[in-house]
Tab-separated table of C-alpha atoms in Angstrom:
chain	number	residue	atom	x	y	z
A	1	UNK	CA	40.766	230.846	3.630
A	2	UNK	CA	38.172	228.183	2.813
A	3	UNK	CA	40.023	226.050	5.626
A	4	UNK	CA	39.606	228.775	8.530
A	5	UNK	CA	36.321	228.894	7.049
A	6	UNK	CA	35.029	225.721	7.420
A	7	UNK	CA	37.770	224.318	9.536
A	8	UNK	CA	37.752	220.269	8.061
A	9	UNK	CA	39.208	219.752	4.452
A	10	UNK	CA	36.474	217.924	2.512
A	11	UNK	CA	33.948	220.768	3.103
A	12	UNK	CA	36.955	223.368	1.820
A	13	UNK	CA	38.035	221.513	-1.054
A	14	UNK	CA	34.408	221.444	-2.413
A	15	UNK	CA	34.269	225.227	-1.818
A	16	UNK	CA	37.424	225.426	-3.760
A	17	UNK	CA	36.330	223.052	-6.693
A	18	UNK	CA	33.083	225.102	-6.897
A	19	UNK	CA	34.281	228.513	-6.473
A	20	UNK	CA	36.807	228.299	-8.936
A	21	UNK	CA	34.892	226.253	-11.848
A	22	UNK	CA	31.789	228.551	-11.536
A	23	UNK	CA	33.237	231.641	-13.485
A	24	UNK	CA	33.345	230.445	-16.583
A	25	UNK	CA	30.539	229.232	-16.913
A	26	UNK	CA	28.775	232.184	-16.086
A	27	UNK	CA	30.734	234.891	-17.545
A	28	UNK	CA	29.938	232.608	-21.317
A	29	UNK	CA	26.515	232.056	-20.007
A	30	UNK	CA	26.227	235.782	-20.053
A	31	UNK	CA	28.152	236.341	-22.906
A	32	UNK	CA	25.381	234.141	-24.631
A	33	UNK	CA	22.415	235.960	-23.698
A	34	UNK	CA	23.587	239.194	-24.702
A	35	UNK	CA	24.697	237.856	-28.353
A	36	UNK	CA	21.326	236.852	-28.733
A	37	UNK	CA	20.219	239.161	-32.027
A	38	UNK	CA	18.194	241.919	-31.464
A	39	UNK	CA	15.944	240.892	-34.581
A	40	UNK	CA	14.910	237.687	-32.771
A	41	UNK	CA	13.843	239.892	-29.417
A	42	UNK	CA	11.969	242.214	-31.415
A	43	UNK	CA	10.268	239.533	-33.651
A	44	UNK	CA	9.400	237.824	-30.649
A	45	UNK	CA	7.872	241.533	-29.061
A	46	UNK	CA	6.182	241.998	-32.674
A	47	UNK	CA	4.064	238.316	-32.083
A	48	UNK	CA	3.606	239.166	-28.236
A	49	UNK	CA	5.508	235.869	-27.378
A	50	UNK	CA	5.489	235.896	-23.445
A	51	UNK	CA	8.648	236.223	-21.483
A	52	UNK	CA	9.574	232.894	-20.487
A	53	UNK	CA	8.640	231.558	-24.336
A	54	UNK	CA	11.080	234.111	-25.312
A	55	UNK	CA	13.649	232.445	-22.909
A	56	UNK	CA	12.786	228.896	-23.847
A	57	UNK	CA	12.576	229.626	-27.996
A	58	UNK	CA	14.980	232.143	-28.026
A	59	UNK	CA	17.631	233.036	-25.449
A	60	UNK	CA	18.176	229.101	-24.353
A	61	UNK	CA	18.526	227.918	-27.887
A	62	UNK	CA	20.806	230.772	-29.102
A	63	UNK	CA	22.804	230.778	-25.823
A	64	UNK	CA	23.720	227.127	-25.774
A	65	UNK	CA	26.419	226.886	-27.871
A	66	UNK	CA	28.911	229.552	-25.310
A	67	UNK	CA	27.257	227.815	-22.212
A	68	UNK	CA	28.575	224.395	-23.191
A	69	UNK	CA	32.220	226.174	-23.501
A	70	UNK	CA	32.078	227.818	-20.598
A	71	UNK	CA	31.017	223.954	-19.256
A	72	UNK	CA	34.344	222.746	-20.928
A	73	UNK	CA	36.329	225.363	-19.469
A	74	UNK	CA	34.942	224.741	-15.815
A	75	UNK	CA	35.256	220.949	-16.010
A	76	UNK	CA	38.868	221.339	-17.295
A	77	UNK	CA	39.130	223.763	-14.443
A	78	UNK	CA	37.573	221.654	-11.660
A	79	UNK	CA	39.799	218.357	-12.621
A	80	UNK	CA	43.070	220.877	-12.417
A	81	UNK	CA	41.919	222.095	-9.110
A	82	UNK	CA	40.500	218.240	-7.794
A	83	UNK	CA	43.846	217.195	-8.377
A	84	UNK	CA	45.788	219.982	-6.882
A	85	UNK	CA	43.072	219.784	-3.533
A	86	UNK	CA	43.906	215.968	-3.246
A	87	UNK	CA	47.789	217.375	-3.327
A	88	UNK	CA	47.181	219.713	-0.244
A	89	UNK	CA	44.526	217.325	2.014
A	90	UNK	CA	46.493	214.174	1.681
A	91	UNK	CA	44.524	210.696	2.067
A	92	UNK	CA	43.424	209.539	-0.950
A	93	UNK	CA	43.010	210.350	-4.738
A	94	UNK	CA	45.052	210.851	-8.005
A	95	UNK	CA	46.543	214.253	-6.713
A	96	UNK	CA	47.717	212.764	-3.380
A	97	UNK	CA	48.932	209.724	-5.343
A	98	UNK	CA	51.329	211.834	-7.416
A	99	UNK	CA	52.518	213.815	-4.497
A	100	UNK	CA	52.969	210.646	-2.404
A	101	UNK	CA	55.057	209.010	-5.192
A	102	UNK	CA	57.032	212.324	-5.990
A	103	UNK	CA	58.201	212.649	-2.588
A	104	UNK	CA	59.437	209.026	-2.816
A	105	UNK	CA	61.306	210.232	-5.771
A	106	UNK	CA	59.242	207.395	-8.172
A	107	UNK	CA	58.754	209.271	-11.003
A	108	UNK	CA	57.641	206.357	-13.743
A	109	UNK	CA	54.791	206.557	-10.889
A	110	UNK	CA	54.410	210.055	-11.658
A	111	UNK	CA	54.450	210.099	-15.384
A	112	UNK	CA	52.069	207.346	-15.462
A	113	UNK	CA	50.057	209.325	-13.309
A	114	UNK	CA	50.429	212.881	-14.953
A	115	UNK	CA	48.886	210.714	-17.955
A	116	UNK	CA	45.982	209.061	-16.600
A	117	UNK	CA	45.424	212.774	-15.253
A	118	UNK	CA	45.186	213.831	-19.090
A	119	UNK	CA	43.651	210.737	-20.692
A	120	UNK	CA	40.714	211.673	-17.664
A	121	UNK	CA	40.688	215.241	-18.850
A	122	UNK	CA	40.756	214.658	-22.483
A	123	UNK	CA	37.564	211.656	-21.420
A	124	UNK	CA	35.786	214.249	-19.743
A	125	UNK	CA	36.145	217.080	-22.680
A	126	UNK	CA	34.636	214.017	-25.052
A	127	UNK	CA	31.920	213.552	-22.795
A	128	UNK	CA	30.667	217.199	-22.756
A	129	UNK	CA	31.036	217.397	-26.671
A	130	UNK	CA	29.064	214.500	-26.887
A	131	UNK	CA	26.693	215.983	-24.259
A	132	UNK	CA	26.476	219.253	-26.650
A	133	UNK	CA	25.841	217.588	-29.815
A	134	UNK	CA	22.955	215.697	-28.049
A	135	UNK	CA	21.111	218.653	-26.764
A	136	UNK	CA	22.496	221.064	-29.503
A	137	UNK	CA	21.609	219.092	-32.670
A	138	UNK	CA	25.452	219.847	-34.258
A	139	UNK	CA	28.580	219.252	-33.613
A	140	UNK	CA	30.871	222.166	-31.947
A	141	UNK	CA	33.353	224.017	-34.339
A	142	UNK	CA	36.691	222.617	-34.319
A	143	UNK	CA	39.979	224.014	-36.155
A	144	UNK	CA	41.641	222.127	-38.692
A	145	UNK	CA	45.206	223.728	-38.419
């Protein structure tokens, strides 16, 4: 659809990338701002704390922790959906590489591929963690299973 849309690929695939890596974000953005406690609203009423203070003091620094996940979740879904765009438009990229190589039937190519496809995932994962415990002050939770 984005295609007929816009009728040249580069302009589609961005459409794609964004459309598809936006939800997430938004839906924990959201998610965020209505965990925010009630208390801290009311206290916040109770010392006539303007709006936007409220947002800034409040909302922001209570919210951050699901908006960074819903970042994590978009950029793993954006590099899934890069790669698979670079499949359909041909040219150049990781994506077209593996499909190139697959329909030469080289799959070491592939595999080596498929892995610098993770490695690059798992890189940019570390990089918004890192990015969160900057701006957060604390490290995300993690299991230990």
């Amino acid at each position: 659809m984005a295609l007929a849309i816009f009728n040249l690929a580069d302009p589609s695939a961005i459409f794609v990338i964004f459309i598809t890596s936006l939800w997430p974000t938004i839906i924990n953005t959201a998610l965020g701002v209505s965990s925010v406690s009630q208390d801290f609203i009311d206290v916040a009423r109770v010392l006539e704390m303007p709006r936007w203070r409220q947002i800034y003091k409040i909302i922001l620094p209570a919210s951050l922790p699901y908006i960074f996940t819903g970042l994590r979740i978009s950029v793993g879904i954006a590099w899934l959906v890069i790669v698979a765009v670079e499949m359909l438009t041909g040219g150049i990229g990781i994506g077209f590489f593996v499909w190139d190589e697959w329909s030469r039937l080289n799959l070491s190519s592939v595999f080596l591929a498929v892995l610098v496809i993770g490695l690059t995932g798992l890189l940019l994962d570390f990089a918004i963690v890192q990015i969160q415990a900057l701006v957060t002050h604390r490290r995300p939770a993690t299991s230990n299973s």
